[in-house]
CSV table of C-alpha atoms and ligand atoms in Angstrom, one decimal:
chain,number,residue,atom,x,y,z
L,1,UNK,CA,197.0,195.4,172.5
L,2,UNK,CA,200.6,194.1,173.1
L,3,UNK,CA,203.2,192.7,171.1
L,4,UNK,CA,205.8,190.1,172.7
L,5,UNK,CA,209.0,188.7,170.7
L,6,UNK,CA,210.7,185.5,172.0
L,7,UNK,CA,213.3,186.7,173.9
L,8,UNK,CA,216.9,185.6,173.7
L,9,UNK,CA,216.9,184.6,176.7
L,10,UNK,CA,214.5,181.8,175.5
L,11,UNK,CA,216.1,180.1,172.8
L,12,UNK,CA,218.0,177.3,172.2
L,13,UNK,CA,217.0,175.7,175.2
L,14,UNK,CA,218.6,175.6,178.8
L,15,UNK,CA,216.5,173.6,181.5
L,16,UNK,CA,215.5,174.5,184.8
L,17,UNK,CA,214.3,178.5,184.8
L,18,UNK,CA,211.6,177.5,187.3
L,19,UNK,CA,208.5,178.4,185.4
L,20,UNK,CA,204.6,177.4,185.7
L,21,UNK,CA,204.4,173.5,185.6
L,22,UNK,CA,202.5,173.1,182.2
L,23,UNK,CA,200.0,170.7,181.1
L,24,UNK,CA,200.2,169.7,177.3
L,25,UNK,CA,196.9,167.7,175.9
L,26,UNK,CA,197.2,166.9,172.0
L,27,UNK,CA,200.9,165.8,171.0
L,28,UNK,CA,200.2,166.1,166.9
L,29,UNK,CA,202.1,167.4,164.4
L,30,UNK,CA,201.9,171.0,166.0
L,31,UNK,CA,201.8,169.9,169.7
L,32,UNK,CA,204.5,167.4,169.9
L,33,UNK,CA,207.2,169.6,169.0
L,34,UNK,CA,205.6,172.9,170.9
L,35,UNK,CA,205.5,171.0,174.0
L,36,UNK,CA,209.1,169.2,173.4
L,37,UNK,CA,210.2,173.7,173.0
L,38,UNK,CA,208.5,173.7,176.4
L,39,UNK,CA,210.5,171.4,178.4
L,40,UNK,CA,213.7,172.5,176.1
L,41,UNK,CA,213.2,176.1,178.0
L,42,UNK,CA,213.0,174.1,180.9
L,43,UNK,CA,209.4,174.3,182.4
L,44,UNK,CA,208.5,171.3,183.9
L,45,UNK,CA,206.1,170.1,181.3
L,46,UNK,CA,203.5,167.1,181.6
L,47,UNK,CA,201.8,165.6,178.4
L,48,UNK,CA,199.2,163.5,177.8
L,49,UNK,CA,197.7,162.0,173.6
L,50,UNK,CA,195.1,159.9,172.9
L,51,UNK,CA,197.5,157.8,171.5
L,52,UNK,CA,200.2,157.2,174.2
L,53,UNK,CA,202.9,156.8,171.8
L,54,UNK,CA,203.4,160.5,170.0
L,55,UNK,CA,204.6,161.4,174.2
L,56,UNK,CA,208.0,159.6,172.9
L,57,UNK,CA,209.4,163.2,172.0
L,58,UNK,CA,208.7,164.8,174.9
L,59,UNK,CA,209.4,162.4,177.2
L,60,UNK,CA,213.3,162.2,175.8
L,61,UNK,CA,213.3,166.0,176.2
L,62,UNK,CA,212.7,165.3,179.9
L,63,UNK,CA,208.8,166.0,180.0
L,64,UNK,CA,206.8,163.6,181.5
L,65,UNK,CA,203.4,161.4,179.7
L,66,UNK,CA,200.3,161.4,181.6
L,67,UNK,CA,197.6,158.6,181.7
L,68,UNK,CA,194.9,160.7,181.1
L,69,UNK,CA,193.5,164.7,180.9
L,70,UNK,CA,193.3,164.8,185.0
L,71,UNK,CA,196.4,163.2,185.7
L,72,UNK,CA,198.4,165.7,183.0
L,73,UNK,CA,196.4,169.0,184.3
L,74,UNK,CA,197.1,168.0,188.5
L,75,UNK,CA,199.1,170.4,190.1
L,76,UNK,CA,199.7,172.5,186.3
L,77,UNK,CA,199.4,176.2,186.2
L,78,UNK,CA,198.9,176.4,182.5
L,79,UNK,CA,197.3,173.8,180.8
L,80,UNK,CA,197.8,174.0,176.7
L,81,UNK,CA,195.5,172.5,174.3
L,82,UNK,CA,196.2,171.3,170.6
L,83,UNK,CA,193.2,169.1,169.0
L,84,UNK,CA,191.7,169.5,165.7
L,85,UNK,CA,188.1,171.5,166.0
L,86,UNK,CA,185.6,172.9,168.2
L,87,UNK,CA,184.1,169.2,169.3
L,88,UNK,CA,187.2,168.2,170.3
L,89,UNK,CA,188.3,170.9,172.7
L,90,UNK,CA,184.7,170.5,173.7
L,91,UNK,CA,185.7,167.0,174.7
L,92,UNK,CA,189.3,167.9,176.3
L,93,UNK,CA,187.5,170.4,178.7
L,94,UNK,CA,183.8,169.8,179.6
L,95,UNK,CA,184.1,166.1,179.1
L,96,UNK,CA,183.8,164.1,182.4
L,97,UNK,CA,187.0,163.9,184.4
L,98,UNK,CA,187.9,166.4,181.7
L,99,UNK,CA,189.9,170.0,182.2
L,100,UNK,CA,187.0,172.0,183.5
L,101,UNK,CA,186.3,168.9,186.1
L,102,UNK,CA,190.3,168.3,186.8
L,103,UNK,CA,191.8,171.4,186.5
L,104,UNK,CA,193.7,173.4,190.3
L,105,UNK,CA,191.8,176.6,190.9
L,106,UNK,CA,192.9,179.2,188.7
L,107,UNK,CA,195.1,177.5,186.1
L,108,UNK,CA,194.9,179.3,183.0
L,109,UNK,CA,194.0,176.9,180.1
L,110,UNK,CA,195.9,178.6,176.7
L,111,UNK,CA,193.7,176.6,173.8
L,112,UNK,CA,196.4,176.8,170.4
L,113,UNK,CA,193.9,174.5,168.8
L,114,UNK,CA,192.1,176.4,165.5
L,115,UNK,CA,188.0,176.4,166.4
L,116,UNK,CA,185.4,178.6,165.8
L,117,UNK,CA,185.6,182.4,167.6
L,118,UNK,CA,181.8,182.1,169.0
L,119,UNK,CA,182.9,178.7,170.6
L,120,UNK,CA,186.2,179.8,171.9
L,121,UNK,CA,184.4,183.1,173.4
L,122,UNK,CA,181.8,180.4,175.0
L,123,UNK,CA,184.7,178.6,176.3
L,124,UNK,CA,186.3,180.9,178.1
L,125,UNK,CA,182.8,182.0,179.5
L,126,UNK,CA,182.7,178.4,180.8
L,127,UNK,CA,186.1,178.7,182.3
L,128,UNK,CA,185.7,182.0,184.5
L,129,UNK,CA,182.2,179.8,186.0
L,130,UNK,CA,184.5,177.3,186.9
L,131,UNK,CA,187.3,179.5,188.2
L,132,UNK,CA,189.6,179.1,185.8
L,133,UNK,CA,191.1,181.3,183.3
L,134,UNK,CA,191.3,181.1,179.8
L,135,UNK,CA,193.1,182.6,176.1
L,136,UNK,CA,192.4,181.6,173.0
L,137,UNK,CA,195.6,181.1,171.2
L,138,UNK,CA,195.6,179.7,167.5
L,139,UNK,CA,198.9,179.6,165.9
L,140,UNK,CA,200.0,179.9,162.3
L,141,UNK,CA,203.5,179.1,160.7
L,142,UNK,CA,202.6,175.5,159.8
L,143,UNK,CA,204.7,172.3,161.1
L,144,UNK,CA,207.8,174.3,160.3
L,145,UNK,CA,207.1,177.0,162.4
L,146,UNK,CA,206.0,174.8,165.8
L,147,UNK,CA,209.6,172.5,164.9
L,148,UNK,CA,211.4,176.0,164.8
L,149,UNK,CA,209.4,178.2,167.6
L,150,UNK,CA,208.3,181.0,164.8
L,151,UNK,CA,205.1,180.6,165.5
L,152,UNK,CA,202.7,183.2,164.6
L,153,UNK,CA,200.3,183.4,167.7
L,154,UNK,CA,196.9,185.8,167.9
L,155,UNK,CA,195.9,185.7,171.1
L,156,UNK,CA,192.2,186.5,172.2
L,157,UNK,CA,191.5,187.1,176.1
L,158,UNK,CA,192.2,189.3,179.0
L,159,UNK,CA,195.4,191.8,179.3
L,160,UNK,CA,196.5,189.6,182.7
L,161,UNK,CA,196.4,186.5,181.0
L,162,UNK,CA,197.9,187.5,178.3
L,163,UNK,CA,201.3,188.6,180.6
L,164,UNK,CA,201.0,185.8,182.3
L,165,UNK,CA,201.4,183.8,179.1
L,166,UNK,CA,204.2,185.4,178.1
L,167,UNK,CA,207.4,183.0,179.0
L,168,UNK,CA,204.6,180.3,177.1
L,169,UNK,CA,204.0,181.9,173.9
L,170,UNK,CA,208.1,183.4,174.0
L,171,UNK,CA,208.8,179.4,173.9
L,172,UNK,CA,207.2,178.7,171.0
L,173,UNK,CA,206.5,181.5,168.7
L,174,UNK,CA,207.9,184.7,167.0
L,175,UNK,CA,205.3,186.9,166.6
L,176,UNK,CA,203.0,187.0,169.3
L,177,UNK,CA,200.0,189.4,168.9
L,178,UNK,CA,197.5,190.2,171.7
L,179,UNK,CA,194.2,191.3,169.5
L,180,UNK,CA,191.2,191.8,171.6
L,181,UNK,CA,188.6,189.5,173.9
L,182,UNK,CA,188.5,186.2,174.3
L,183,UNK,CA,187.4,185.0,170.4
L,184,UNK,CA,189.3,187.0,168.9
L,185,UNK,CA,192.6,185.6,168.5
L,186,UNK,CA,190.3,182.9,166.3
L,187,UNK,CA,188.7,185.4,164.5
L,188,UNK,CA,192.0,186.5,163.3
L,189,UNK,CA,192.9,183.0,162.7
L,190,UNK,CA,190.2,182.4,160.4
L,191,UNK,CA,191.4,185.5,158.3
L,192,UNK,CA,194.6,183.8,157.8
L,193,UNK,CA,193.1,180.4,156.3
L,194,UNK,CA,191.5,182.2,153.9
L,195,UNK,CA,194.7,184.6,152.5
L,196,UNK,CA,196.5,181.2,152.8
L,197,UNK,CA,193.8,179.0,150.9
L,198,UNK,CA,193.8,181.5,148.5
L,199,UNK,CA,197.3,181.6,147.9
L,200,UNK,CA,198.0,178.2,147.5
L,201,UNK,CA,195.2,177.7,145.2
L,202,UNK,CA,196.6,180.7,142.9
L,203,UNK,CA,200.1,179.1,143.3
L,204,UNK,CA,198.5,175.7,142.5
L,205,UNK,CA,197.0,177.1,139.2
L,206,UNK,CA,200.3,179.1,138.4
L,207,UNK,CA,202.2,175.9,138.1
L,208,UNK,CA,199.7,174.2,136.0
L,209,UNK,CA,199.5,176.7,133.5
L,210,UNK,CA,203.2,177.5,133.7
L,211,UNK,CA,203.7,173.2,133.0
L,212,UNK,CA,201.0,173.1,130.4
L,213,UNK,CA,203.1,176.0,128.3
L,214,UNK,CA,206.9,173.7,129.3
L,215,UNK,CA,208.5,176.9,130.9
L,216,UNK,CA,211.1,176.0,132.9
L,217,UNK,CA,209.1,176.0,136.3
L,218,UNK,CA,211.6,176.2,138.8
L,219,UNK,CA,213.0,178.8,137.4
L,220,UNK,CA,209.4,180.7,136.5
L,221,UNK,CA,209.1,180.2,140.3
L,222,UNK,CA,212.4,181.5,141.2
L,223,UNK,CA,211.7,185.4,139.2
L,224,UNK,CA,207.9,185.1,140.3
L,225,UNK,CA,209.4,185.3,143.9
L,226,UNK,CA,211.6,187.9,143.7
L,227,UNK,CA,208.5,190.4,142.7
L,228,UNK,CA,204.9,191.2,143.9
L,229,UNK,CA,204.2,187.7,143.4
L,230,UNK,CA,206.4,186.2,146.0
L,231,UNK,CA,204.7,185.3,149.1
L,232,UNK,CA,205.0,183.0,152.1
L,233,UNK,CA,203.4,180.4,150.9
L,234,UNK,CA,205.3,180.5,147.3
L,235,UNK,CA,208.7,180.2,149.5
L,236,UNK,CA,207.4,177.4,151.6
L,237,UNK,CA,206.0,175.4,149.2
L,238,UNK,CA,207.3,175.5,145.8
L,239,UNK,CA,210.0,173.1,146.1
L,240,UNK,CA,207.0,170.2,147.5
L,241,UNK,CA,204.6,171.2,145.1
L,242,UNK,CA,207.1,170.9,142.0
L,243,UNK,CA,208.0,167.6,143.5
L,244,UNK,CA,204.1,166.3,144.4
L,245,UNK,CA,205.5,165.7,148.0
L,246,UNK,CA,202.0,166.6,149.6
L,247,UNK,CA,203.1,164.8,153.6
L,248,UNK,CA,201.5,167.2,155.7
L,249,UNK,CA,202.6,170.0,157.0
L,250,UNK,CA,198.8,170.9,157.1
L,251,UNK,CA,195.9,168.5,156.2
L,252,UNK,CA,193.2,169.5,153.4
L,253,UNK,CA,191.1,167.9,156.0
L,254,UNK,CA,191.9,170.2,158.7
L,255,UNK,CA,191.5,173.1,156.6
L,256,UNK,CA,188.2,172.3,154.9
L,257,UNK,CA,187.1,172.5,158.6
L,258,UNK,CA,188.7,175.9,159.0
L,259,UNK,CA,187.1,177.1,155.5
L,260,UNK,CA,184.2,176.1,157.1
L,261,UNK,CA,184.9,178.1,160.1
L,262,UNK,CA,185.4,181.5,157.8
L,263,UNK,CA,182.2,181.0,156.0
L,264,UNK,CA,179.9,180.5,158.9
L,265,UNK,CA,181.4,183.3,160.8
L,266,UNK,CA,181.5,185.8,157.5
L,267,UNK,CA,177.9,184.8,157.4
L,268,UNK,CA,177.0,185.5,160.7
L,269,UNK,CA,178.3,189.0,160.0
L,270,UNK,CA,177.0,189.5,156.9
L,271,UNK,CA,180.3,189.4,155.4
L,272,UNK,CA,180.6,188.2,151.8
L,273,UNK,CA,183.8,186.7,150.9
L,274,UNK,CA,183.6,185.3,146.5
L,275,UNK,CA,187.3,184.1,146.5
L,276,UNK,CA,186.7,182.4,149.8
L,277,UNK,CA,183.6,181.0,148.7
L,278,UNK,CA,185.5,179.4,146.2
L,279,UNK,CA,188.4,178.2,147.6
L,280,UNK,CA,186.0,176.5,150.5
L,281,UNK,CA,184.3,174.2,147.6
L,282,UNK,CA,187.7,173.7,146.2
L,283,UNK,CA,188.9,172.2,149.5
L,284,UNK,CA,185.8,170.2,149.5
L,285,UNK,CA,186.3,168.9,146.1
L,286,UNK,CA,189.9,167.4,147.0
L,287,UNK,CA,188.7,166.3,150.6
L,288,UNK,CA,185.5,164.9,148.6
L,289,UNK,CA,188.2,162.9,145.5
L,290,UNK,CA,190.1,161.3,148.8
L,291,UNK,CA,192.9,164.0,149.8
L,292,UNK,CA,191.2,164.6,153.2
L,293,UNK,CA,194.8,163.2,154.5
L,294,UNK,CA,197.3,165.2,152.1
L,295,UNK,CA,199.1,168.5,152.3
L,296,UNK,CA,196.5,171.2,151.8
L,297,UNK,CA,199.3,172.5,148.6
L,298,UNK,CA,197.5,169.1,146.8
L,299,UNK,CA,195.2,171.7,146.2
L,300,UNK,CA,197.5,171.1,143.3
L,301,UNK,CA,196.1,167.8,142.2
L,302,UNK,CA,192.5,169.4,142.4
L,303,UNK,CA,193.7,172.2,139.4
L,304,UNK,CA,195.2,168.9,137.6
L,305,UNK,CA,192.2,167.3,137.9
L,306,UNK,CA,190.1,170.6,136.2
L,307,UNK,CA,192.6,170.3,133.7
L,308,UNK,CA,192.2,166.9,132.4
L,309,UNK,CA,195.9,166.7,133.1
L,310,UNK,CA,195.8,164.7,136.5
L,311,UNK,CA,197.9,161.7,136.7
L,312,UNK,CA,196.9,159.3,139.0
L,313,UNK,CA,193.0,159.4,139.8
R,1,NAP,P1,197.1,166.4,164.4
R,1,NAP,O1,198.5,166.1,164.0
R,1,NAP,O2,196.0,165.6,163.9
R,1,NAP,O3,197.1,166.3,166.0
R,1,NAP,C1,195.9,166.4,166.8
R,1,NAP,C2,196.1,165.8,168.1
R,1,NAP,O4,194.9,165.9,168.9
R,1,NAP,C3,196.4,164.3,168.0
R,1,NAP,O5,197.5,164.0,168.9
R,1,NAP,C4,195.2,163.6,168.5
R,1,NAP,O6,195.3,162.4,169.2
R,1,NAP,C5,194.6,164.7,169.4
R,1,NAP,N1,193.1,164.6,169.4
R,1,NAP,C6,192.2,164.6,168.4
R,1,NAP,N2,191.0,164.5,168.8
R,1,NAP,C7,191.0,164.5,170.1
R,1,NAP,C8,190.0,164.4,171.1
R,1,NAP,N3,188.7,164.4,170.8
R,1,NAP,N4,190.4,164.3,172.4
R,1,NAP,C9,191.7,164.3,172.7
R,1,NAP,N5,192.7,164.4,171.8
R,1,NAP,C10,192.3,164.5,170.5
R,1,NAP,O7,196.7,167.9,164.2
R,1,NAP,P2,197.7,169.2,164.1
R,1,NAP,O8,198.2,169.3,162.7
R,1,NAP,O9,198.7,169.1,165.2
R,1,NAP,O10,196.6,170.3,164.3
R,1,NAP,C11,196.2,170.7,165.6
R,1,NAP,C12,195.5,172.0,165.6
R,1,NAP,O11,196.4,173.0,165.1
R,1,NAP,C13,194.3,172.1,164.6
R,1,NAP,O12,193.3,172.9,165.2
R,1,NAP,C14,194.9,172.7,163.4
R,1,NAP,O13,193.9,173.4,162.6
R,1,NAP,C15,195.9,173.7,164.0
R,1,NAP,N6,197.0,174.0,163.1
R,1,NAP,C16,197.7,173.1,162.4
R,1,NAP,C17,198.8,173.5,161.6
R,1,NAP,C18,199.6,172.5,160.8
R,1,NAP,O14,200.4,172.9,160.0
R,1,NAP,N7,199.5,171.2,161.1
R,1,NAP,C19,199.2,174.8,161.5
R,1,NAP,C20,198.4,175.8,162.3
R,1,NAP,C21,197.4,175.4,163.0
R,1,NAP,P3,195.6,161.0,168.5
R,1,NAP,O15,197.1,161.0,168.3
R,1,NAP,O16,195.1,160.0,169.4
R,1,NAP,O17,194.8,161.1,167.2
């Protein structure tokens, strides 16, 4: 297993260092701004969205917008792919005219998207048959950390692919962890949503309570930091909670399907999870009262809404 840091060399941009020609499908919140890091470390970077528009930031960074999957993956030697779930990297690649059908012989296809392990795993199975090669490669860091290239990336696949990955993943993440066979990097993944579900939802019922009894809450936050209770997710996202500022960042939506993902793998296993049992209905209860489209810290509004003390709905 191997560990690579984004080296210096890297950063802050500085075009033209003659690396693979790179295919970016799925300009989101997470892959507009990964691909734009790209282009910025000057690869020669070709992207193509659903909806043509969310290409704008790329484009001005010097990549180029594709018409479709085949025309963005032509001629690439890495082709990257950031969609929601499993169906719709199923689409990007088997679908007709799709990766699998479009992609040069060889090109190694580096999925960030989050999907389940036994898909990914059956994936890259389906990649190998068709000559290509394949890493599963789900980040974490949230928007913040694709807009400033601190991604967290667990990687699932083969030792070569993994190296040849390298001047991809140094682009656009911080800590980049190689952590088995293809699958794996999503297994690891799916550990993550739950520590993070679980923290937010503590966080979420620490304000409330703290509110409810009219401590001063910033600064209850503040103290709570500095000790065992400080965590990621407290730094991140106390300001935006405080404030009930819940743009994503990260959509309930998005990770009610990932909460899904844990349970059915744990279950598989014969894993039992309680906590994550919990937080998975609690992220189904606010996708379920309409905050599908909201941060996932509006787990906050769900705790207000247990609490008869929820202000709007
Ligand atoms: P997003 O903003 O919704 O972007 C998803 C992109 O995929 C959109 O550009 C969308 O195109 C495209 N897309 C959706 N379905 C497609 C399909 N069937 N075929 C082709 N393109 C399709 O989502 P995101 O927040 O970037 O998340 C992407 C992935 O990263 C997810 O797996 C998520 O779990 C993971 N992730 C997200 C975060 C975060 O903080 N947001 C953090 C870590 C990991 P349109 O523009 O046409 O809809």
């Amino acid at each position: 297993m191997t560990t690579a840091s984004r080296s210096d060399s890297m950063r802050g941009g500085g075009r033209a260092t003659g690396g693979p020609d790179i295919a970016f499908i799925g300009l989101g919140i997470m892959g507009s701004p990964m691909a734009v890091h790209l282009a910025n470390a000057g690869h020669r970077v070709t992207g193509y969205n659903r909806t043509a528009a969310k290409a704008a930031p790329l484009v001005a960074a010097g990549g180029r917008a594709a018409t479709s999957i085949a025309d963005a993956v032509r001629g690439a030697e890495v082709i990257c792919v950031m969609v929601p779930d499993s169906p719709d990297v199923r689409a990007v690649l088997t679908g007709e005219k799709g990766v699998f059908d479009s992609a040069e012989a060889g090109a190694l296809i580096i999925d960030f998207s989050t999907i389940r392990p036994d898909v990914a795993a059956e994936f890259a199975r389906q990649a190998a048959e068709s000559g290509l090669r394949m890493l599963d490669a789900p980040v974490s860091g949230g928007e913040a950390g694709a807009v400033g290239a601190t991604l967290s990336i667990a990687v699932g696949g083969a030792d070569a692919d993994f190296e040849r990955a390298r001047p991809i993943f140094d682009a656009v993440g911080k800590t980049v962890v190689h952590v088995g066979p293809s699958g794996s990097g999503q297994t690891v993944k799916a550990a993550n949503q739950l520590i993070v579900a679980a923290n937010i939802q503590a966080l979420a019922e620490a304000i409330v309570f703290l509110e409810t009894y009219g401590v001063d809450t910033e600064a209850a936050l503040r103290v709570l930091g500095g000790g065992l209770a400080g965590s990621r997710v407290l730094e991140l996202k106390q300001d935006t909670m405080l404030a009930r500022a819940f743009q994503p960042g990260f959509r309930i939506d998005l990770h009610h399907k990932d909460l899904g993902i844990v349970s059915d793998a744990a279950r598989q296993a014969g894993v039992v999870l309680p906590v994550g049992a919990l937080v998975t209905q609690l992220m189904a209860a606010a996708k379920a009262n309409g905050d599908g489209a909201l941060d996932h810290s509006a787990l906050l509004r769900g705790v207000e809404r247990l609490s008869g003390r929820a202000k709007v709905n």
